XYZ file of C-alpha atoms in Angstrom:
764
model
C -64.004 308.564 -77.838
C -63.916 309.238 -81.754
C -63.811 307.026 -84.369
C -63.177 307.387 -87.904
C -64.170 304.615 -90.456
C -62.409 304.688 -94.026
C -64.678 302.678 -96.238
C -68.401 302.154 -96.274
C -68.882 298.516 -96.992
C -70.611 296.126 -94.777
C -67.875 295.334 -92.448
C -67.551 299.081 -91.845
C -71.250 300.156 -91.262
C -72.090 296.998 -88.851
C -68.912 297.913 -86.935
C -70.192 301.641 -86.382
C -73.639 300.226 -85.669
C -72.726 297.784 -82.744
C -69.908 300.240 -81.294
C -72.730 303.356 -81.480
C -75.319 301.291 -79.581
C -72.767 300.067 -76.907
C -70.998 303.936 -76.686
C -73.715 306.514 -77.291
C -71.308 309.015 -76.455
C -68.662 307.886 -79.136
C -68.449 310.188 -82.069
C -68.107 307.839 -85.311
C -67.797 308.846 -89.079
C -67.830 306.979 -91.912
C -66.180 308.194 -94.854
C -67.029 306.224 -98.336
C -65.314 307.296 -101.895
C -68.206 306.122 -103.779
C -72.087 307.465 -103.931
C -74.523 306.182 -101.166
C -76.396 304.008 -103.424
C -73.125 302.795 -105.632
C -72.647 299.154 -105.132
C -70.141 296.684 -107.211
C -70.999 293.108 -107.325
C -74.464 291.797 -107.244
C -75.540 289.579 -104.225
C -73.801 288.616 -100.901
C -74.251 284.934 -99.115
C -74.796 284.474 -95.336
C -75.089 281.033 -93.397
C -77.277 280.154 -90.285
C -74.508 280.228 -88.698
C -73.774 283.977 -89.156
C -77.499 284.996 -89.619
C -77.535 283.830 -85.879
C -74.810 285.956 -84.935
C -76.474 288.976 -86.445
C -79.581 288.514 -84.771
C -78.128 288.050 -81.240
C -75.873 291.035 -82.004
C -78.478 293.931 -83.690
C -82.076 292.571 -83.803
C -83.311 295.633 -85.876
C -80.287 294.883 -88.508
C -81.289 291.427 -88.622
C -84.915 292.096 -88.921
C -84.406 294.199 -91.797
C -82.142 292.354 -93.906
C -84.253 289.188 -93.069
C -87.309 290.533 -94.930
C -84.734 290.877 -98.318
C -83.669 287.351 -97.923
C -83.765 285.006 -100.792
C -83.294 281.738 -98.646
C -82.275 278.176 -100.048
C -81.771 275.173 -97.997
C -80.216 273.240 -101.101
C -76.818 273.051 -102.869
C -77.074 271.586 -106.446
C -74.142 270.337 -108.513
C -74.904 270.165 -112.138
C -72.584 269.045 -114.572
C -73.220 268.960 -118.480
C -76.822 268.269 -117.711
C -76.616 265.983 -114.674
C -77.976 267.165 -111.294
C -78.442 266.449 -107.604
C -79.526 268.101 -104.881
C -78.086 268.192 -101.724
C -80.474 269.859 -98.786
C -80.141 270.715 -95.385
C -77.683 273.712 -96.282
C -79.037 276.607 -94.912
C -77.827 280.113 -96.762
C -79.426 282.979 -97.763
C -78.582 285.646 -100.560
C -79.136 289.404 -100.507
C -78.445 292.269 -102.652
C -75.350 293.842 -101.839
C -76.849 297.373 -102.862
C -80.032 296.510 -100.595
C -77.768 295.392 -97.832
C -75.746 298.530 -97.538
C -78.746 300.835 -97.905
C -80.265 298.936 -95.061
C -76.894 298.917 -92.822
C -76.793 302.823 -94.077
C -79.958 303.103 -92.297
C -79.447 301.583 -89.036
C -75.998 303.924 -88.912
C -78.250 306.694 -89.179
C -80.972 305.640 -86.852
C -77.717 304.951 -83.810
C -76.383 308.595 -84.649
C -72.915 307.624 -87.069
C -71.969 310.266 -89.281
C -71.861 309.163 -93.106
C -69.758 311.050 -95.790
C -69.912 309.966 -99.401
C -67.997 310.869 -102.425
C -65.197 311.360 -99.922
C -61.891 309.751 -100.660
C -59.492 309.938 -98.383
C -55.941 309.485 -99.034
C -54.348 311.816 -96.143
C -54.884 310.604 -92.692
C -53.683 313.765 -91.061
C -56.914 315.248 -91.071
C -57.719 312.576 -88.623
C -54.946 312.960 -86.129
C -57.338 313.799 -83.377
C -59.521 310.354 -83.921
C -58.611 307.307 -81.105
C -59.091 304.768 -83.884
C -59.059 304.925 -87.416
C -60.594 301.738 -88.792
C -59.199 300.791 -92.591
C -61.646 298.866 -94.154
C -61.425 300.494 -97.751
C -61.396 297.114 -99.663
C -59.041 294.388 -101.403
C -57.150 297.709 -102.873
C -56.682 299.558 -99.569
C -54.791 302.648 -100.134
C -54.164 302.851 -96.238
C -52.836 299.085 -95.951
C -50.885 299.723 -99.116
C -49.206 302.885 -97.367
C -48.061 300.779 -94.279
C -47.773 297.515 -95.887
C -44.293 296.848 -94.631
C -45.749 297.506 -91.143
C -48.586 295.490 -91.289
C -46.558 292.413 -93.151
C -49.012 292.645 -96.214
C -48.533 289.677 -98.337
C -50.725 289.545 -101.807
C -51.085 286.531 -103.857
C -52.733 286.282 -107.209
C -54.399 282.823 -107.613
C -54.219 280.941 -111.104
C -57.886 281.050 -112.149
C -59.668 283.776 -113.891
C -63.222 284.816 -112.872
C -65.852 287.079 -113.671
C -68.825 288.274 -111.632
C -71.875 288.912 -113.385
C -76.149 289.034 -112.714
C -78.773 287.198 -114.445
C -82.718 287.553 -114.160
C -82.593 283.593 -114.253
C -84.368 282.346 -110.833
C -82.680 279.813 -108.861
C -84.361 278.002 -106.099
C -80.897 276.741 -104.578
C -77.230 277.597 -104.742
C -76.284 275.825 -107.842
C -72.559 274.846 -109.027
C -72.862 274.564 -112.722
C -70.089 272.800 -114.475
C -69.821 272.927 -118.419
C -67.047 270.569 -120.302
C -66.052 272.512 -123.577
C -63.519 272.137 -126.222
C -61.617 275.090 -124.421
C -61.664 273.396 -121.232
C -63.926 273.159 -117.933
C -65.843 276.359 -116.553
C -67.753 276.447 -113.575
C -70.774 279.256 -112.507
C -71.215 279.568 -109.126
C -74.507 280.883 -109.149
C -77.649 281.748 -106.387
C -80.374 284.089 -106.365
C -80.282 287.264 -104.019
C -83.509 288.873 -104.484
C -86.783 288.021 -106.462
C -85.611 288.083 -110.058
C -82.153 288.665 -109.765
C -79.191 286.412 -109.516
C -75.635 286.186 -109.218
C -73.352 284.155 -111.727
C -69.666 283.666 -110.787
C -67.885 282.230 -113.660
C -64.532 280.587 -113.377
C -61.879 278.963 -115.475
C -58.315 278.050 -115.610
C -55.781 280.389 -117.626
C -55.285 278.139 -120.371
C -58.889 277.541 -120.583
C -59.836 281.173 -120.479
C -56.802 282.098 -123.498
C -58.481 279.122 -125.491
C -61.732 280.748 -125.383
C -60.674 283.966 -126.854
C -61.965 286.174 -124.011
C -60.537 289.610 -123.077
C -59.885 291.216 -119.837
C -62.083 294.331 -120.223
C -64.702 293.622 -123.293
C -67.921 293.204 -121.082
C -69.938 292.429 -123.945
C -67.752 289.896 -125.685
C -67.432 288.195 -122.620
C -71.178 288.123 -121.985
C -71.916 286.853 -125.717
C -69.236 283.963 -125.122
C -70.428 282.892 -121.669
C -73.896 283.206 -122.867
C -73.342 280.778 -125.544
C -71.453 278.281 -122.952
C -74.210 278.244 -120.523
C -76.928 278.911 -123.093
C -78.998 275.929 -121.368
C -78.359 276.983 -117.971
C -79.227 280.456 -118.292
C -82.307 279.392 -119.865
C -82.924 282.150 -122.528
C -81.963 284.953 -119.501
C -79.595 287.012 -120.082
C -76.485 288.693 -118.191
C -76.031 291.694 -116.485
C -72.468 293.549 -116.178
C -71.475 295.652 -113.456
C -67.727 296.790 -113.762
C -67.656 292.766 -114.627
C -64.117 292.195 -115.708
C -62.104 288.971 -115.506
C -59.765 288.946 -112.727
C -57.683 286.351 -110.648
C -58.488 285.969 -106.876
C -56.048 288.018 -104.540
C -55.452 286.208 -101.557
C -54.073 288.833 -98.976
C -52.901 288.310 -95.657
C -51.421 290.514 -93.117
C -48.819 289.516 -90.498
C -50.100 292.395 -88.066
C -53.647 294.114 -88.353
C -52.701 297.291 -86.538
C -50.106 300.354 -86.550
C -50.429 302.933 -84.313
C -54.263 303.626 -83.796
C -54.900 302.173 -87.144
C -56.791 298.918 -87.485
C -57.469 296.452 -90.492
C -61.192 295.258 -91.001
C -62.394 293.387 -93.981
C -60.835 292.745 -97.535
C -58.364 295.022 -96.389
C -57.212 292.923 -93.705
C -57.514 289.271 -94.976
C -59.500 287.760 -98.140
C -61.175 284.235 -98.257
C -61.913 282.921 -101.948
C -65.728 283.421 -102.972
C -65.891 279.519 -103.102
C -65.952 279.184 -99.314
C -68.288 282.023 -98.409
C -68.491 285.636 -98.925
C -66.251 288.444 -98.007
C -68.629 290.094 -96.594
C -69.795 287.534 -93.858
C -66.120 287.269 -93.139
C -65.792 291.120 -92.675
C -69.385 291.516 -90.630
C -68.200 288.711 -88.247
C -64.722 290.454 -87.678
C -66.602 293.781 -87.223
C -68.316 292.088 -84.362
C -64.588 291.143 -82.368
C -63.280 294.445 -83.176
C -66.571 296.285 -81.974
C -66.303 294.118 -78.662
C -62.629 294.515 -78.448
C -63.191 298.268 -78.320
C -66.180 298.330 -76.186
C -64.339 296.230 -73.620
C -61.161 298.596 -73.569
C -62.038 302.136 -74.585
C -59.008 303.940 -75.509
C -56.319 301.470 -74.664
C -55.255 300.654 -78.095
C -52.980 298.161 -77.157
C -55.330 295.927 -75.049
C -58.275 296.282 -77.408
C -56.164 295.282 -80.663
C -54.432 292.498 -78.885
C -58.017 291.351 -77.978
C -59.176 291.898 -81.620
C -56.542 289.402 -82.884
C -57.075 286.956 -80.366
C -60.739 286.815 -81.186
C -60.301 286.532 -84.801
C -56.873 285.691 -85.820
C -57.026 282.140 -85.748
C -60.536 281.849 -87.045
C -59.671 283.860 -90.088
C -56.783 282.165 -90.903
C -58.386 278.831 -90.475
C -61.202 280.245 -92.980
C -58.669 281.404 -95.288
C -56.742 277.997 -95.029
C -59.935 276.256 -96.078
C -60.715 278.983 -98.772
C -57.328 278.122 -100.343
C -57.772 274.374 -100.217
C -61.578 275.176 -101.879
C -59.897 277.338 -104.445
C -57.388 275.259 -105.325
C -60.107 271.983 -106.244
C -61.336 274.805 -108.556
C -58.033 275.379 -110.099
C -57.609 271.745 -111.331
C -61.367 270.867 -112.517
C -60.214 269.524 -115.490
C -58.577 267.016 -113.198
C -61.501 266.345 -111.048
C -64.137 266.283 -114.178
C -63.174 262.649 -115.458
C -64.728 261.313 -112.239
C -68.247 259.693 -112.229
C -70.898 262.091 -111.617
C -71.732 261.309 -107.760
C -68.215 261.325 -107.177
C -67.600 264.448 -108.929
C -70.252 266.048 -106.889
C -69.090 264.436 -103.627
C -65.649 265.981 -104.598
C -67.607 269.514 -104.947
C -69.034 269.518 -101.516
C -65.948 267.971 -99.682
C -63.078 269.936 -101.503
C -62.143 271.819 -98.527
C -61.739 268.904 -96.250
C -64.506 270.439 -93.586
C -67.469 268.407 -94.761
C -67.095 264.449 -94.636
C -69.519 261.978 -95.572
C -70.964 261.842 -92.514
C -71.417 265.322 -92.406
C -73.642 265.117 -95.273
C -75.573 261.988 -93.953
C -77.029 264.465 -91.381
C -77.734 266.848 -93.688
C -79.149 264.918 -96.400
C -79.195 260.798 -96.213
C -80.021 260.299 -99.972
C -76.984 262.122 -101.530
C -74.153 259.952 -99.852
C -76.195 257.130 -100.382
C -76.182 257.584 -104.102
C -72.218 258.165 -104.000
C -71.427 255.226 -102.343
C -73.572 253.185 -104.537
C -71.827 254.424 -107.267
C -68.698 253.765 -105.765
C -69.582 249.958 -105.195
C -71.255 249.497 -108.278
C -68.386 250.349 -110.130
C -66.224 247.912 -108.164
C -68.942 245.113 -108.188
C -69.592 245.263 -104.240
C -72.482 243.310 -103.974
C -73.467 245.114 -100.559
C -73.803 248.368 -101.714
C -73.957 249.476 -98.487
C -70.410 248.743 -97.621
C -68.238 251.498 -96.616
C -65.912 252.620 -98.844
C -62.815 251.848 -96.465
C -64.033 247.935 -96.060
C -64.153 247.303 -99.810
C -61.341 245.182 -101.157
C -58.411 246.535 -103.047
C -55.878 244.458 -105.268
C -52.149 244.990 -106.742
C -50.880 242.392 -108.618
C -51.859 239.101 -107.088
C -51.961 240.637 -103.525
C -55.812 241.384 -102.397
C -56.547 243.415 -99.405
C -59.543 242.885 -97.140
C -59.994 246.490 -96.748
C -58.280 249.987 -97.652
C -56.512 251.007 -94.076
C -53.047 250.908 -93.852
C -50.423 250.978 -91.066
C -47.937 253.424 -92.207
C -44.194 253.067 -91.770
C -43.384 254.246 -88.226
C -39.822 254.126 -86.635
C -39.761 252.010 -83.370
C -35.915 252.637 -83.047
C -35.916 249.182 -80.892
C -33.920 247.073 -82.749
C -30.152 245.560 -81.824
C -27.883 245.656 -84.734
C -30.752 245.797 -87.231
C -32.443 242.853 -85.487
C -35.978 242.926 -84.410
C -36.895 241.549 -81.141
C -40.257 240.890 -79.363
C -41.333 244.525 -79.239
C -41.448 244.391 -83.109
C -43.431 241.284 -82.859
C -45.900 242.414 -80.519
C -46.145 245.914 -82.143
C -46.713 244.584 -85.626
C -48.762 241.245 -85.076
C -51.233 243.316 -82.507
C -52.177 245.501 -85.227
C -52.442 242.888 -87.841
C -54.845 241.018 -85.478
C -56.850 244.509 -85.067
C -57.715 243.737 -88.887
C -55.782 246.255 -90.738
C -55.526 245.322 -94.823
C -51.824 246.294 -95.073
C -49.106 246.913 -92.450
C -46.019 248.545 -94.105
C -42.907 247.984 -91.740
C -40.831 250.848 -90.393
C -37.853 251.911 -92.848
C -35.750 248.684 -92.747
C -32.168 249.554 -93.510
C -30.323 248.005 -96.366
C -26.874 248.215 -94.649
C -25.531 248.933 -91.079
C -24.427 252.425 -92.537
C -27.955 252.738 -93.811
C -29.693 252.985 -90.782
C -31.017 256.106 -89.242
C -30.225 255.035 -86.023
C -28.673 252.654 -83.719
C -32.163 251.218 -83.224
C -33.332 250.940 -86.582
C -34.116 247.402 -88.358
C -32.109 245.950 -90.957
C -32.542 242.996 -93.582
C -28.917 242.589 -94.502
C -27.841 239.525 -92.771
C -29.477 236.221 -92.724
C -30.241 236.140 -89.025
C -32.418 239.332 -89.719
C -34.023 237.733 -92.406
C -35.112 234.824 -89.830
C -36.506 236.950 -87.804
C -38.440 238.574 -89.782
C -39.597 235.652 -91.768
C -41.161 234.334 -88.068
C -43.100 237.793 -87.871
C -44.623 237.641 -91.344
C -45.444 233.700 -90.835
C -47.552 234.606 -87.351
C -49.630 237.204 -89.398
C -50.194 235.129 -92.408
C -51.189 232.155 -90.284
C -53.440 233.843 -87.917
C -54.783 236.933 -89.964
C -55.801 238.160 -93.215
C -53.718 241.282 -92.832
C -50.763 241.737 -95.750
C -47.423 242.880 -94.545
C -45.132 245.165 -97.069
C -41.315 246.037 -96.094
C -40.261 249.637 -96.775
C -36.527 249.449 -97.746
C -34.401 252.360 -97.576
C -31.368 254.049 -96.595
C -30.541 257.176 -94.331
C -28.235 259.085 -96.550
C -27.364 262.408 -95.041
C -30.360 261.871 -92.095
C -28.313 259.150 -90.499
C -26.259 258.254 -87.665
C -28.415 260.160 -85.071
C -29.719 259.447 -81.799
C -33.053 258.075 -81.220
C -36.156 260.547 -81.028
C -36.556 260.445 -77.288
C -32.606 260.777 -76.748
C -32.415 263.918 -79.060
C -34.339 265.325 -82.180
C -31.800 265.133 -85.195
C -28.723 264.971 -83.170
C -25.709 263.258 -84.449
C -24.398 259.765 -82.474
C -21.076 260.400 -80.741
C -19.353 258.060 -82.586
C -20.981 258.405 -85.976
C -20.429 256.879 -89.262
C -19.863 258.663 -92.431
C -22.497 259.820 -94.403
C -23.289 259.997 -98.208
C -25.779 262.075 -99.857
C -26.303 263.237 -103.376
C -24.450 266.435 -102.664
C -22.430 267.127 -99.753
C -25.006 269.491 -97.922
C -25.320 268.817 -94.121
C -29.012 268.537 -93.106
C -28.532 270.633 -90.310
C -25.993 272.813 -88.470
C -25.386 269.872 -86.051
C -25.050 266.897 -88.259
C -22.043 266.196 -90.325
C -21.446 267.443 -94.152
C -22.037 263.987 -96.148
C -19.757 262.869 -98.815
C -21.115 263.351 -102.138
C -21.971 260.000 -103.400
C -19.838 258.470 -106.291
C -20.285 256.084 -109.024
C -18.512 253.021 -107.342
C -20.751 253.867 -104.113
C -23.703 253.604 -106.426
C -22.814 250.311 -107.636
C -22.549 249.339 -103.765
C -25.740 250.965 -103.037
C -27.612 249.207 -105.926
C -26.010 245.936 -105.015
C -27.281 246.027 -101.400
C -30.942 247.059 -102.347
C -30.968 243.926 -104.831
C -29.635 241.694 -102.015
C -32.222 243.517 -99.215
C -34.986 242.645 -101.567
C -34.084 239.183 -102.220
C -34.126 239.028 -98.648
C -37.244 240.992 -98.154
C -38.937 237.850 -100.715
C -37.498 235.301 -99.078
C -38.877 236.040 -95.768
C -42.307 236.283 -97.495
C -43.289 239.789 -97.708
C -46.324 240.487 -99.690
C -45.440 243.903 -101.033
C -42.070 246.023 -101.281
C -41.645 249.761 -100.908
C -38.898 251.540 -101.640
C -38.109 254.590 -99.698
C -37.452 258.000 -101.733
C -38.919 260.415 -99.286
C -38.281 262.731 -96.469
C -34.766 263.728 -97.696
C -32.989 260.198 -97.240
C -30.484 259.071 -99.633
C -32.591 258.486 -102.814
C -34.845 261.352 -102.082
C -32.097 263.540 -101.624
C -31.191 262.894 -105.779
C -34.729 264.197 -106.293
C -35.051 267.563 -104.836
C -33.257 270.150 -105.960
C -32.652 271.655 -102.972
C -30.721 268.700 -101.897
C -29.041 267.864 -105.295
C -26.896 270.039 -106.548
C -24.763 268.079 -108.459
C -23.418 269.154 -111.961
C -22.798 265.336 -113.247
C -25.461 263.356 -115.035
C -27.573 263.147 -111.843
C -28.187 266.389 -111.432
C -29.712 269.453 -112.714
C -33.150 268.322 -114.660
C -35.523 266.394 -112.735
C -34.641 263.596 -115.663
C -31.518 263.513 -114.234
C -32.082 263.448 -110.579
C -34.545 260.895 -111.076
C -31.547 258.451 -112.951
C -30.272 256.635 -109.740
C -33.484 256.501 -107.650
C -34.666 254.783 -110.974
C -32.113 252.376 -111.322
C -32.400 251.171 -108.101
C -36.164 250.694 -108.564
C -35.382 248.579 -111.493
C -33.023 246.305 -110.066
C -35.140 245.555 -107.250
C -38.150 244.908 -109.466
C -35.955 242.431 -111.516
C -35.491 240.020 -108.759
C -38.657 240.856 -106.563
C -41.286 238.120 -107.148
C -43.779 239.581 -110.199
C -46.649 238.514 -108.377
C -46.016 240.791 -105.863
C -46.356 244.817 -105.954
C -43.945 247.544 -105.229
C -44.549 251.135 -104.227
C -42.502 253.935 -103.966
C -42.935 256.790 -101.279
C -41.929 260.024 -102.606
C -41.923 263.442 -100.811
C -44.518 265.551 -102.874
C -43.374 268.941 -101.760
C -40.356 270.386 -99.530
C -42.693 273.160 -97.942
C -39.534 275.399 -98.805
C -38.711 277.852 -101.391
C -37.279 276.707 -104.485
C -38.083 273.274 -103.770
C -39.455 270.507 -105.860
C -42.347 271.625 -107.911
C -45.853 269.645 -109.074
C -44.537 269.228 -112.385
C -41.327 267.157 -111.053
C -43.589 265.431 -109.061
C -45.744 264.258 -111.918
C -42.805 263.344 -113.727
C -41.232 261.306 -110.534
C -44.396 259.582 -110.283
C -44.749 258.571 -114.186
C -41.357 257.352 -114.132
C -41.823 254.924 -111.526
C -45.493 254.028 -112.799
C -43.566 253.216 -116.538
C -40.404 251.319 -114.229
C -43.471 248.446 -112.947
C -44.384 250.913 -109.618
C -47.982 249.471 -108.774
C -49.065 252.424 -106.388
C -47.376 255.785 -105.306
C -47.162 256.213 -101.398
C -47.499 260.149 -101.048
C -46.148 262.204 -98.466
C -44.302 265.549 -98.155
C -41.964 267.324 -96.342
C -38.846 266.632 -94.244
C -36.269 267.318 -97.198
C -34.879 270.012 -95.567
C -34.876 271.280 -91.853
C -35.943 275.090 -92.587
C -39.282 273.650 -93.791
C -42.964 275.494 -93.214
C -45.530 272.892 -93.747
C -48.951 273.692 -93.632
C -50.851 270.979 -91.289
C -54.166 270.595 -90.644
C -56.690 267.548 -90.971
C -56.180 265.186 -93.751
C -53.505 267.908 -95.185
C -51.503 265.885 -97.429
C -54.394 264.213 -99.397
C -54.466 266.869 -102.010
C -50.768 265.754 -103.335
C -52.270 262.239 -103.127
C -55.253 263.168 -105.328
C -53.257 265.136 -107.499
C -50.782 262.299 -108.775
C -53.507 259.611 -108.776
C -55.714 261.624 -110.980
C -52.850 263.251 -113.014
C -50.700 260.473 -113.648
C -53.465 258.038 -113.268
C -51.969 255.364 -110.745
C -53.334 254.394 -107.477
C -52.103 256.265 -104.213
C -51.403 255.931 -100.571
C -52.291 258.846 -98.122
C -51.770 259.862 -94.530
C -51.512 263.001 -92.561
C -53.662 263.738 -89.998
C -56.151 261.352 -90.811
C -57.844 260.092 -87.432
C -61.306 258.800 -87.919
C -63.384 256.194 -90.165
C -65.418 259.002 -91.232
C -62.211 260.887 -92.938
C -60.945 257.535 -94.335
C -64.225 257.008 -96.545
C -64.545 260.601 -97.332
C -60.630 260.285 -98.785
C -61.607 257.470 -100.453
C -64.975 258.590 -102.016
C -64.111 261.628 -103.410
C -60.653 260.158 -105.144
C -57.761 261.357 -103.220
C -56.598 257.852 -102.698
C -56.987 254.501 -102.857
C -55.470 253.120 -99.544
C -55.337 255.191 -96.330
C -52.207 255.020 -94.103
C -52.486 255.982 -90.081
C -49.596 256.634 -88.161
C -49.330 258.186 -85.040
C -53.373 257.141 -84.761
C -52.587 253.356 -84.636
C -49.761 253.511 -82.087
C -52.077 253.928 -78.839
C -55.371 252.222 -80.737
C -53.933 249.035 -82.319
C -57.650 248.316 -82.492
C -58.711 251.025 -84.786
C -60.050 248.764 -87.137
C -62.221 246.772 -85.118
C -63.774 250.007 -83.690
C -64.044 251.354 -86.994
C -66.020 248.096 -88.180
C -68.538 248.035 -85.187
C -69.317 252.009 -85.714
C -70.200 251.134 -89.018
C -71.931 247.877 -88.201
C -69.756 246.594 -90.628
C -69.382 242.490 -90.058
C -65.896 241.268 -90.901
C -64.937 237.812 -91.524
C -61.473 237.972 -90.553
C -62.031 238.386 -86.519
C -60.049 235.914 -84.704
C -62.228 232.843 -83.402
C -60.961 233.674 -79.837
C -62.426 236.924 -80.033
C -65.533 236.333 -81.645
C -67.558 235.795 -78.519
C -67.369 239.722 -77.819
C -69.246 240.786 -81.083
C -72.684 240.511 -79.627
C -71.774 243.266 -76.996
C -69.139 245.275 -78.713
C -71.243 246.203 -81.924
C -74.396 247.145 -79.640
C -72.206 249.564 -77.680
C -70.483 251.140 -80.495
C -74.037 251.779 -82.437
C -75.222 253.522 -79.204
C -71.996 255.809 -78.819
C -72.558 256.471 -82.719
C -76.245 257.481 -82.133
C -75.358 259.712 -79.237
C -72.506 261.744 -81.487
C -74.960 262.103 -84.106
C -77.573 263.637 -81.449
C -75.100 265.967 -80.307
C -74.308 266.796 -83.962
C -77.646 267.518 -84.676
C -78.301 269.726 -81.579
C -75.197 271.846 -82.320
C -76.386 272.594 -86.305
C -77.521 276.483 -86.600
C -81.082 277.077 -86.264
C -82.858 277.472 -89.636
C -83.524 280.988 -90.761
C -85.669 280.154 -93.749
């Protein structure tokens, strides 16, 4: 077998070592355009997990690299002179140049042919190769030549960064944040060999422009950066190596191979440096590619399919985490105003993989500092109280904890009237200890329902039944209950979900929306709402609000999300009106704001009001972040006390990026830009995630949807898990506490023991 490697970076070198060891008769040639001792950049980073993989794959490589390690166990977050150390994070740094030389040495020992100063621009010279591995970097000429075949996509991220070195010694991976008159800067820094450290300086485009930097003027860059980080550099200079300001290119490829050509390393996929090194990703993929070719020999289709099977999901997960991480750094100016430990906690949990409990298993002292700061600021006497179980107030409504039941349609009403199902559904979860329950979307009129099974509050009979439910909750629990009022708009008159997804009823009623655009090809085209229709809708919202107030609800939420009537005004994908209610976001806001204002006038002024919005349409040309900030600001100024932040379901062709806690960044953006409390939701499944969200300032309340459907006692389980003694447990159930709490403590101890056992072995 003959294999040609284009690009002599760590990925290609390591692939060659592993493959040549497994297939000694295979001819492997590496072609590198630079000299053997050329290296751009300074250090690379590996984790204990990655090092463990290297150790098992090629002990000789591991031993050579290990001798050059600069190892650290701590991560330090420093902001304007304040610092905190977080232990238990096993990483090492290594000189990129040294790494290349050591891997080159191993290639020679195994019989791999190395060709330096050999630029490849014509693959016809290698037509006799069974495999051509393209690992020629971010600017891969081979990938770009066949970009349409690979489905290459490149997105330049916003922030500016520059890669420099220094003689400043560091004993931990350190994030240095510095607030200046220009904006916020951060240095991602670590030592990679004795007397040398890597410093990646990053800032927003506006900060970069304010500071007067020039893209390729290395001398000026060093002079300006040295002054900004004079305290951190402590007299040590900065060193350049083609150190030009850049924007990070996020590269993906729909397919990783074409004919006998396969992509590896940055040519295939990039991951932002804030989540780990591209070198690490390249070498891990090299292992999978080598395994696949060794297993299937010259059967390219099977080998490439196995390669993608082994690495596609993992790479995409890493890229997603990296994008979440880099977005945090793109918004440093938003986070920098947090209290210091909360800020540091945000740094550590920015990619959502690390949580409060993860950190406690590594270094118990740091999460304690974060929690103490959170509770001290809020006047909580017991500083160990989990964030989820701290009280929260809106106007005169005080919640006993910060866990909310999200509005979840039950589609079980008759003529809008709730029944025993609803009574059991809501009261069980109130007895279960929730801080707040938000009802399913409750229609303001018969034609405002989504399905025939939707609840309403537009008749006196409906009001009476809601009042019975609300009274029971108030009499028997400490839970508060709010009602979400809405109108289905163009998404109405459909079957219940278990009867068909977004399928119209046989005897459909007429639909209305901001514009005459059907939600999908199955549903009818709605009538564009007229001024007289608007007057009627406003009157219906007002009457429903009065009914809800009379029923005793503690809170009111206006439905303006998921593409329903009011939301259809807010998104440019569903509002193409040419009158005063279309066009700019200010115009698109007019009718939803009018509805809210009229509701606020008639709802008890001591009770809070929420608005639920979609902060993204997950579709091209949809609502923008600036639109969302304008919407939230407008409702805040109109008297909204909190924004319930959701996303999507505006259009049927959406492409949401779903994952754990996936909607929390939108909540955080609104909360910390508009300065209004928020409720967040979206694949939040345990108390650790809830505490993590609250402590890093992504939301003030956390809503659970599907999690609560099959676990109505989620809160009681979480309280026992946290050994938090609540005073609202019904007297009928208190007899169970002495048994329940020790049982949950034992379960937690077992789980934590498993997590510790699975932690990669330290390579210090």
